[in-house]
CSV table of C-alpha atoms and ligand atoms in Angstrom, one decimal:
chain,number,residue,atom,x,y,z
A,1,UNK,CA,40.5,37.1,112.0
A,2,UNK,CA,41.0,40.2,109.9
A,3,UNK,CA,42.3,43.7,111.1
A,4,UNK,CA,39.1,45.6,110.8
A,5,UNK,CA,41.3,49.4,110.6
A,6,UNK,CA,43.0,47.7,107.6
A,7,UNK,CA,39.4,46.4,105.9
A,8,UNK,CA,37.7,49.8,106.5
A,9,UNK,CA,38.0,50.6,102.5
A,10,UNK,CA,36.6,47.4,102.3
A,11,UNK,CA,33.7,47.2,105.0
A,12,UNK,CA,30.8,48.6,103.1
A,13,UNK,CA,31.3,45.7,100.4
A,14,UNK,CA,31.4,43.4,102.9
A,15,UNK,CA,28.3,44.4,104.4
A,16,UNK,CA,26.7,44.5,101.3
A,17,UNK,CA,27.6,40.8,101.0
A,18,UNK,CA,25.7,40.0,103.9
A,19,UNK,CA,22.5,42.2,103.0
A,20,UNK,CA,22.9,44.9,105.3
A,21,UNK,CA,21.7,48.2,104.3
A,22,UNK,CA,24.2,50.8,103.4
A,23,UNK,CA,24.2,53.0,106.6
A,24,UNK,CA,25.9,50.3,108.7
A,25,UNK,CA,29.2,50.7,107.5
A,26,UNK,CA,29.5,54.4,108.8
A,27,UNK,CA,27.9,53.4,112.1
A,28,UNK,CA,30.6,51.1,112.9
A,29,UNK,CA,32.9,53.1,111.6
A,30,UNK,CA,31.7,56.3,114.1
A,31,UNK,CA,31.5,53.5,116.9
A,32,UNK,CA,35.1,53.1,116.4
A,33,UNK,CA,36.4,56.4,115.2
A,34,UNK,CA,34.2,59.0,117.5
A,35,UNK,CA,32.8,57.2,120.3
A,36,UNK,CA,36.5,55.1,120.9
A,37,UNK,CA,34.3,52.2,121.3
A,38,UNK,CA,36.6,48.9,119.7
A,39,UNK,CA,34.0,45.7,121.1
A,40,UNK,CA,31.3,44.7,118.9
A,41,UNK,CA,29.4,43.7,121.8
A,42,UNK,CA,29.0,47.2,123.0
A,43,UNK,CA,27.7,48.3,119.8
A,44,UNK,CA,24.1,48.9,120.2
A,45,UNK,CA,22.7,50.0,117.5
A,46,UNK,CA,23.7,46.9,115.1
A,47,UNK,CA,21.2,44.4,115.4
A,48,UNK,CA,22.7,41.6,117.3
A,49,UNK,CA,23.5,38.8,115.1
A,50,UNK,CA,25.7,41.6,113.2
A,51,UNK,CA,27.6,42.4,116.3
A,52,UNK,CA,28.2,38.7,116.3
A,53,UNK,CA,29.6,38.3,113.3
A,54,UNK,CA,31.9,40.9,113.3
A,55,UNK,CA,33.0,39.9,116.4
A,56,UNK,CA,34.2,36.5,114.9
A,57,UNK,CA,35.3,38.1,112.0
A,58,UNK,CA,37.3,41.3,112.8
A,59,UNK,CA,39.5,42.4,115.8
A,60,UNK,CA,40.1,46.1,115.5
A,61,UNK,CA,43.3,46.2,118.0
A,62,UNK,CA,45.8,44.1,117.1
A,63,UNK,CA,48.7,45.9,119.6
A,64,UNK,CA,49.3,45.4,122.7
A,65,UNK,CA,51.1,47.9,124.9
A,66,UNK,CA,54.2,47.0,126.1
A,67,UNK,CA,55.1,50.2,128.1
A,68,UNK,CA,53.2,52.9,128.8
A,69,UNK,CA,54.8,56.0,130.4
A,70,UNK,CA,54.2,59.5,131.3
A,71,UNK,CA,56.0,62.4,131.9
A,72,UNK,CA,55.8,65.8,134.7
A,73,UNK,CA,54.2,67.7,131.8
A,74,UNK,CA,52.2,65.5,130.3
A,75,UNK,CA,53.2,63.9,127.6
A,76,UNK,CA,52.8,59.8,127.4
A,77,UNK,CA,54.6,57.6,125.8
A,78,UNK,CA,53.1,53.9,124.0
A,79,UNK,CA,55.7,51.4,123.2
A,80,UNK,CA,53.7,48.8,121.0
A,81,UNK,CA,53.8,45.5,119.8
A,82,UNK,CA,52.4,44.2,116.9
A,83,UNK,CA,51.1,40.6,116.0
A,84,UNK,CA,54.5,39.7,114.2
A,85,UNK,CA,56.5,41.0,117.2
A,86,UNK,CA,57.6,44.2,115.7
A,87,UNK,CA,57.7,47.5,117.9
A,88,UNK,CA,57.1,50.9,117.1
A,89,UNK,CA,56.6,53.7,119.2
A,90,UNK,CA,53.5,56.6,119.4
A,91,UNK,CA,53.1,59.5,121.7
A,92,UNK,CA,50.7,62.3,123.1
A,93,UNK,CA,51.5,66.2,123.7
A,94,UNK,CA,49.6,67.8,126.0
A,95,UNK,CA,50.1,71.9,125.5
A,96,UNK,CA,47.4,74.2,126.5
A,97,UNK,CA,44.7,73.4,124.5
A,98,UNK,CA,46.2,71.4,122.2
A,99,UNK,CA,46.5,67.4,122.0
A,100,UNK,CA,48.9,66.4,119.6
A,101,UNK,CA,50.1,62.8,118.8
A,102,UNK,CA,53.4,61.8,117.3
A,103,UNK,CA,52.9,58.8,115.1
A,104,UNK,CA,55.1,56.0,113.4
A,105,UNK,CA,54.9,54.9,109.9
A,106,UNK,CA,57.6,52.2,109.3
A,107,UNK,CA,59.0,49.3,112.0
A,108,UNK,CA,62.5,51.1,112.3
A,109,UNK,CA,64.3,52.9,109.3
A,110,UNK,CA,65.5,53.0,106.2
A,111,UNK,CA,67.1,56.7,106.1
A,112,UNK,CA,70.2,56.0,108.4
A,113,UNK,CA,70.3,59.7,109.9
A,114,UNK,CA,73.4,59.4,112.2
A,115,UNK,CA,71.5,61.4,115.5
A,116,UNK,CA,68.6,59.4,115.3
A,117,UNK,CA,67.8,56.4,117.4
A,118,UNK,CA,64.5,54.3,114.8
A,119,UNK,CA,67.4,54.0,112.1
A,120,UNK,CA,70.0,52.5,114.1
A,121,UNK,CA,68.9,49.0,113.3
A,122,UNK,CA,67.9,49.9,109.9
A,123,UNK,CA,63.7,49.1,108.7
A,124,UNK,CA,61.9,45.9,109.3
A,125,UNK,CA,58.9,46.7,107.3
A,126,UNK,CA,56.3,49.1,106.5
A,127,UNK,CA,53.0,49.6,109.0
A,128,UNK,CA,49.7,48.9,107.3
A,129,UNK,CA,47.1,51.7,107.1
A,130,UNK,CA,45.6,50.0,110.1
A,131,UNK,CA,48.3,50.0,112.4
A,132,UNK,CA,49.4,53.3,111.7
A,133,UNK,CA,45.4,54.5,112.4
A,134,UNK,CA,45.8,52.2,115.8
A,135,UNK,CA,48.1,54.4,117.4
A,136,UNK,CA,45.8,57.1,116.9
A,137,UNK,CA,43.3,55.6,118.6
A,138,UNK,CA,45.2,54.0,121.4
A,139,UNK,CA,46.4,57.2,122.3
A,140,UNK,CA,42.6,58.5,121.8
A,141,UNK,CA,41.8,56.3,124.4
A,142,UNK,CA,44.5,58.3,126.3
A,143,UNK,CA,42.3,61.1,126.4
A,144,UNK,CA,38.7,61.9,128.7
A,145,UNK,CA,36.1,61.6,126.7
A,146,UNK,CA,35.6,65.6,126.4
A,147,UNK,CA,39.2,65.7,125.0
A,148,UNK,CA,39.5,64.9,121.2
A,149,UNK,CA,43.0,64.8,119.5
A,150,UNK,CA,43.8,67.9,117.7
A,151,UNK,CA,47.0,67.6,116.1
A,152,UNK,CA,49.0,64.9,114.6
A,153,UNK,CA,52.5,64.5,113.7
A,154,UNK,CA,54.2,61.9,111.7
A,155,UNK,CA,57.2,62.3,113.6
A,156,UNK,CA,57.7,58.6,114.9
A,157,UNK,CA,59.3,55.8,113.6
A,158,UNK,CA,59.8,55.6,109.9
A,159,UNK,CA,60.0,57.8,106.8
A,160,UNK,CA,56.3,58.6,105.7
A,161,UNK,CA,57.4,59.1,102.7
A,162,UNK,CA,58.7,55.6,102.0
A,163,UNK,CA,55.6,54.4,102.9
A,164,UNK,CA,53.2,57.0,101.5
A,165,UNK,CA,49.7,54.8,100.8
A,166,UNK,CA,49.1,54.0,103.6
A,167,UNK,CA,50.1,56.9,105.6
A,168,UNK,CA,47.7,58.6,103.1
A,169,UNK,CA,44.9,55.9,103.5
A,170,UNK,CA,45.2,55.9,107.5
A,171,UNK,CA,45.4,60.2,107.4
A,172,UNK,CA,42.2,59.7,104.7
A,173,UNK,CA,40.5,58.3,108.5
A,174,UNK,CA,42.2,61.0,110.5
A,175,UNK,CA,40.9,64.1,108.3
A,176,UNK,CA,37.4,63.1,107.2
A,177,UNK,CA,34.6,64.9,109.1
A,178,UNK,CA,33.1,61.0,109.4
A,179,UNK,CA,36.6,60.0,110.7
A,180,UNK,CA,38.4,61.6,113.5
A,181,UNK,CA,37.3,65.1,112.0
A,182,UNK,CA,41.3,66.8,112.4
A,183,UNK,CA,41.9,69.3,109.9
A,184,UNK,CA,44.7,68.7,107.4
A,185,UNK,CA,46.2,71.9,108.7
A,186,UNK,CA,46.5,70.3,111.8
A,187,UNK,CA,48.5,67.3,110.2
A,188,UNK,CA,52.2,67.2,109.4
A,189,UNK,CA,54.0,64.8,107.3
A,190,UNK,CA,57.7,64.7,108.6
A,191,UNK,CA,60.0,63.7,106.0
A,192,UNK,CA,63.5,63.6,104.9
A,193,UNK,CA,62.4,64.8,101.4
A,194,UNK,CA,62.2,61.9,99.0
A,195,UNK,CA,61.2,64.6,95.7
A,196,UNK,CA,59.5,62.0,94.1
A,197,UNK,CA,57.0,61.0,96.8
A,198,UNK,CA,56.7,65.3,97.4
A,199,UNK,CA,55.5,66.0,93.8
A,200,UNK,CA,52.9,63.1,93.9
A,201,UNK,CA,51.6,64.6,97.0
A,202,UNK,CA,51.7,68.1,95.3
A,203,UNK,CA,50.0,65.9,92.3
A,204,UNK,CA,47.3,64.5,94.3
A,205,UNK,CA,46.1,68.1,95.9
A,206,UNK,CA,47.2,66.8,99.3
A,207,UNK,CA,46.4,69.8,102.0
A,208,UNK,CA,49.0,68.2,105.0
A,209,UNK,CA,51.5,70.1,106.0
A,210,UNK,CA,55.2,69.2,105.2
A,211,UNK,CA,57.9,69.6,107.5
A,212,UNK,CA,61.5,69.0,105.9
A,213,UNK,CA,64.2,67.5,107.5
A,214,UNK,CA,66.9,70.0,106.7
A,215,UNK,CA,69.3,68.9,109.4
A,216,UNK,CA,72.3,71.1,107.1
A,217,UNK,CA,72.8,73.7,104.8
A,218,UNK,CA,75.1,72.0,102.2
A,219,UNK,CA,75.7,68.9,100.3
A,220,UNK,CA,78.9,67.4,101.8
A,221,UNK,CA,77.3,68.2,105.7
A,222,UNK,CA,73.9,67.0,104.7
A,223,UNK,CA,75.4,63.6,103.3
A,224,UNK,CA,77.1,63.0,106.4
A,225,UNK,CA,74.3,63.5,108.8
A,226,UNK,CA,71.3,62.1,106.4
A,227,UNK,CA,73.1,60.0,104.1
A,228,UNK,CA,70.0,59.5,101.8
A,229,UNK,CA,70.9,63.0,100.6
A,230,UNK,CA,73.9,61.4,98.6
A,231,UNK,CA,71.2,59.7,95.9
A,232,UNK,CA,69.0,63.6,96.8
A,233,UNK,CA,70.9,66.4,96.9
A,234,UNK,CA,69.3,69.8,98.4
A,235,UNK,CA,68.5,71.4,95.1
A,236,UNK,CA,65.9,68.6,94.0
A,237,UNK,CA,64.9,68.5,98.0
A,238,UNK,CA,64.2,72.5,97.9
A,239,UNK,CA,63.1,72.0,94.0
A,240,UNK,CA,60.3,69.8,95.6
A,241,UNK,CA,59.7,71.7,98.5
A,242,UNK,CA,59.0,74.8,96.4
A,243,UNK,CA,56.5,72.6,94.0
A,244,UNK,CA,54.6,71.4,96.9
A,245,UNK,CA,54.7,75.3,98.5
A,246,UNK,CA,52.6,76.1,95.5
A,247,UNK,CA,50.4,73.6,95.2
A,248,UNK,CA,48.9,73.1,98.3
A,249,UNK,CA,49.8,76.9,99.5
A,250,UNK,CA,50.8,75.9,102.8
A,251,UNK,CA,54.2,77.5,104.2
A,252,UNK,CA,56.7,74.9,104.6
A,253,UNK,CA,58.5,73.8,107.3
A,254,UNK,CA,62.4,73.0,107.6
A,255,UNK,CA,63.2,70.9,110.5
A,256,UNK,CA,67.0,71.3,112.2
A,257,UNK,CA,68.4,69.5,114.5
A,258,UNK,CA,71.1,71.2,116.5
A,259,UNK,CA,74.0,69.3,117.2
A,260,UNK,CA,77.0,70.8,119.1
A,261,UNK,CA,80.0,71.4,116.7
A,262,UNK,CA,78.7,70.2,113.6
A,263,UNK,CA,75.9,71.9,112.2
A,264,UNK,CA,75.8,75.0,114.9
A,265,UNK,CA,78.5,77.0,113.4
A,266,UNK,CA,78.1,80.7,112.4
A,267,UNK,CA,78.7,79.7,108.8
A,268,UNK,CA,76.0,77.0,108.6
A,269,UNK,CA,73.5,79.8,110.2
A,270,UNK,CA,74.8,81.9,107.6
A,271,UNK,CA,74.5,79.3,104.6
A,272,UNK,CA,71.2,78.5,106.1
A,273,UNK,CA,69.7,82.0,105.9
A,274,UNK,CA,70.6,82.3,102.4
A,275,UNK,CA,68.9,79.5,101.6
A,276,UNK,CA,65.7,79.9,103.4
A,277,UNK,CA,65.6,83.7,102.5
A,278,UNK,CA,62.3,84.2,100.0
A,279,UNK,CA,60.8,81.2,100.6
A,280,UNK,CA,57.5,81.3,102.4
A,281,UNK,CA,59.0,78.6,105.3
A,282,UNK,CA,59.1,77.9,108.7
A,283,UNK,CA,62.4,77.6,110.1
A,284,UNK,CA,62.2,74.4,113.3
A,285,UNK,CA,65.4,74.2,115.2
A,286,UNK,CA,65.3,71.2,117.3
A,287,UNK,CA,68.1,70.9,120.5
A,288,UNK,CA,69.5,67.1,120.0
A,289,UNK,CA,67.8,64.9,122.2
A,290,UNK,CA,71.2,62.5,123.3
A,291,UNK,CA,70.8,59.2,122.3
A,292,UNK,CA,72.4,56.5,123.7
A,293,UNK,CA,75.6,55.3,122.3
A,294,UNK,CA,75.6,58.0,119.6
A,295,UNK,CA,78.7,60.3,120.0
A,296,UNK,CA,76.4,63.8,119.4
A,297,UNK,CA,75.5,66.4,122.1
A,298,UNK,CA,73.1,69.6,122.7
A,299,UNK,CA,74.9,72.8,122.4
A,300,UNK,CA,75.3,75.4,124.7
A,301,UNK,CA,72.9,78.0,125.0
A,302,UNK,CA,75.7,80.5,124.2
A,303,UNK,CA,75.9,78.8,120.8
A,304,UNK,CA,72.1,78.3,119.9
A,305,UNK,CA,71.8,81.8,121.1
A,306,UNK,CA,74.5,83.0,118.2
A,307,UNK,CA,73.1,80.4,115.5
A,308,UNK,CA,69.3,82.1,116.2
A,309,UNK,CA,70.6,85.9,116.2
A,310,UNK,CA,72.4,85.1,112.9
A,311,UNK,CA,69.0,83.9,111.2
A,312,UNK,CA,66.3,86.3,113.1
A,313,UNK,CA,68.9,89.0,111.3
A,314,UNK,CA,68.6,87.3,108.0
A,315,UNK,CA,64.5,88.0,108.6
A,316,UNK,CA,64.0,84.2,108.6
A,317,UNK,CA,60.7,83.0,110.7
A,318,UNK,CA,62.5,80.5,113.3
A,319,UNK,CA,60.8,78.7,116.3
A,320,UNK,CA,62.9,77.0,118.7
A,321,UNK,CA,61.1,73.6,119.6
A,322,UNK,CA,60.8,72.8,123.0
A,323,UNK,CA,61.8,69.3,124.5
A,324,UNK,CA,59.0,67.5,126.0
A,325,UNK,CA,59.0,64.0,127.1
A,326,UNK,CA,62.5,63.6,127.7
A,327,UNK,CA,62.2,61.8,131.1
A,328,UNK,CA,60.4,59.3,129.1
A,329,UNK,CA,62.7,58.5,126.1
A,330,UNK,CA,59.9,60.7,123.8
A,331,UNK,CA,62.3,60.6,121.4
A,332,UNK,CA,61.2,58.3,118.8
A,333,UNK,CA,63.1,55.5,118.3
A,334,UNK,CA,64.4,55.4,121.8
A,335,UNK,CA,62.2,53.2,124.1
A,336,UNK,CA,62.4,50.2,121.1
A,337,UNK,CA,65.8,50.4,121.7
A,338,UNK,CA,65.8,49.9,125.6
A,339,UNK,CA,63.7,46.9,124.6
A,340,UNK,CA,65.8,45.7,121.4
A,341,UNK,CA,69.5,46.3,122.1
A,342,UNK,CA,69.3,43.4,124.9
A,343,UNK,CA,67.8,41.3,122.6
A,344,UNK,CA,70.3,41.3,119.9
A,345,UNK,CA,73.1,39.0,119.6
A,346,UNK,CA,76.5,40.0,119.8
A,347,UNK,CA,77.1,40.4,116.2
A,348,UNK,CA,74.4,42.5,115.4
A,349,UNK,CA,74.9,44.3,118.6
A,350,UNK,CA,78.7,44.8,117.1
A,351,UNK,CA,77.5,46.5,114.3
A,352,UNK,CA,74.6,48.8,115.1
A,353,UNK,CA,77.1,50.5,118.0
A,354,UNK,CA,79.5,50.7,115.1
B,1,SAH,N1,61.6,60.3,108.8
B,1,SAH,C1,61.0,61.5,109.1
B,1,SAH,C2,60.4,61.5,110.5
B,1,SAH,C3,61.5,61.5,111.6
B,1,SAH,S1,61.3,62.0,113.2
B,1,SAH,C4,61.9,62.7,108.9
B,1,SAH,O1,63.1,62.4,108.6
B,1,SAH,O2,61.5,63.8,109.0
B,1,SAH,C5,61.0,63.7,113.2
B,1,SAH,C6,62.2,64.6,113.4
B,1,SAH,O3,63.0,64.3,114.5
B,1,SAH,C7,63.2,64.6,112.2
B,1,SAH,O4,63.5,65.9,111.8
B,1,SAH,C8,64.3,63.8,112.7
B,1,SAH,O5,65.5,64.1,112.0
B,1,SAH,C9,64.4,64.4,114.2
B,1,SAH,N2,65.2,63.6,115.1
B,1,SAH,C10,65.5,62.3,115.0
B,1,SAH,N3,66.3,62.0,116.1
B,1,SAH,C11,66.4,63.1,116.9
B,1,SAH,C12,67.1,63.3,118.1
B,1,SAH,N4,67.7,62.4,118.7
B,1,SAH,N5,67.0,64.6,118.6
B,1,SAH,C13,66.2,65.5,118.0
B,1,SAH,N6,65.6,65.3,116.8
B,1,SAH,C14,65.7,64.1,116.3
């Protein structure tokens, strides 16, 4: 049985193989896609023996949910498990009128960021187009049928940019008016800014938008928190950044997480203003969300008040992000934890608590 969400490229050839005119591809793909309708069975207006076939041929879920939680203010939470056993995480933000979903790219992760919880045991492997394009739709089926996702996120598990085909291919299905019809305006790549992977997306005309994981304002404190900014460095990160800017013309985003003592200090505010100022950029400060285990914590307001008075001054745009989900772990990263951490053995255990 093949993963139909990873054939879909693939599907009209297929077809063709089996003499079916050229108009059934795109009806299974809308059965799927806009009606959320996954059995063949169901699909009524393939001729019968068709909806056979495919139905011995193709499964289009391959997860299975493993936990499922929701939160006071709506957010829900998918722990998932894929046919190898690997688990990777997806949610749904519910804000006004918006319904945005956070998605993972990678089983785990490669980057090592010392906060974060999906690097803690390193990367397992890449998702295929089609499992990243399942989590949309599982948390699609989240949703009333009025409801249709607006937003996503490629905030999950992973770095996107390590594994930038098929997060392209699966966002190809989340953008196109025949897919699930979200505006690339409406869809951010998250990333920890690998330059090469930024230029080809400049290169290739992409229209996402790109949030940068900033997380310091300098070399030696960016190393320590992201330590794939050692092989970096922030000029070829903001170098990139800048080439993407003008490509694709929409503003950037930095991403930075706050965490108490380290990179919440007047002079990083200060470092950070100056090198923000004339960019056309969007300025995300992010309260840590504690992890278990990991020594870090939130700051006080007192502080995050100071760090934002010192930027707002500088005339940077800054937007404070609000924690959602945190009842349920939303936190990427966290939930495969809870599940993994008992599972490991005492020597692995040893060494990711390290
Ligand atoms: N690999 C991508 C996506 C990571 S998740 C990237 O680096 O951008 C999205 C954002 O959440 C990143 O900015 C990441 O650094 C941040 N993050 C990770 N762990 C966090 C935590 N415990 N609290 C708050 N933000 C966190």
């Amino acid at each position: 049985m093949k993963h139909l969400l990873d054939y879909l490229p693939k599907l009209n050839d297929w077809l063709a193989r089996r003499e079916q005119p050229g108009f059934r591809g795109p009806q299974i793909i809308d059965w799927i896609l806009e009606k959320r309708v996954s059995d063949f069975s169901a699909m009524t207006n393939l001729p019968q023996p068709l909806r056979e076939l495919l139905a011995s041929s193709f499964t289009t879920f391959t997860s299975t949910i493993v936990t499922h939680s929701t939160s006071d203010d709506g957010t829900e939470k998918l722990l998932l498990k894929l046919p190898d056993g690997g688990l990777i995480e997806c949610v749904l933000l519910r804000e006004e009128n918006r319904r945005t979903i956070c998605v993972s790219s990678q089983v785990g992760c490669a980057m090592g960021c010392v906060f974060c919880a999906s690097g803690l045991d390193g990367v397992l492997r890449n998702l295929t187009a089609g499992e990243i394009l399942e989590q949309m739709l599982q948390l699609q089926k989240l949703l009333p049928a009025e409801e249709r996702l607006s937003h996503i996120v490629m905030m999950g598990m992973g770095e996107p940019l390590a594994n930038l085909d098929h997060v392209l291919e699966a966002l190809g299905y989340a953008s196109a008016p025949t897919g699930l019809g979200i505006s690339p305006r409406r869809i951010t790549i998250s990333t920890v800014g690998l330059p090469a992977a930024i230029q080809r997306l400049a290169r290739q005309d992409c229209k996402y938008q790109l949030a940068l994981s900033l997380h310091a304002p300098n070399d030696t404190l960016r190393t320590q928190l992201v330590p794939i900014n050692e092989k970096i460095g922030i000029a070829a990160l903001m170098a990139a950044a800048d080439h993407y800017f003008e490509s694709s013309g929409r503003k950037l985003t930095f991403e930075y997480v706050l965490l108490s003592g380290i990179n919440d200090q007047e002079e990083h505010a200060t470092q950070l203003a100056a090198l923000l100022q004339n960019r056309t950029a969007l300025l995300n400060v992010i309260p840590y969300n504690p992890v278990e285990g990991l020594p870090y914590t939130t700051p006080s307001n007192r502080s995050i008040q100071r760090f934002k008075q010192i930027l707002e001054a500088a005339g940077i745009e800054i937007r404070f992000r609000q924690r959602k989900g945190d009842k349920i772990n939303a936190a990427c990263g966290q939930l495969r934890r809870q599940q993994l951490v008992p599972l490991l053995s005492d020597t692995q255990r040893s060494f990711t608590d390290r």
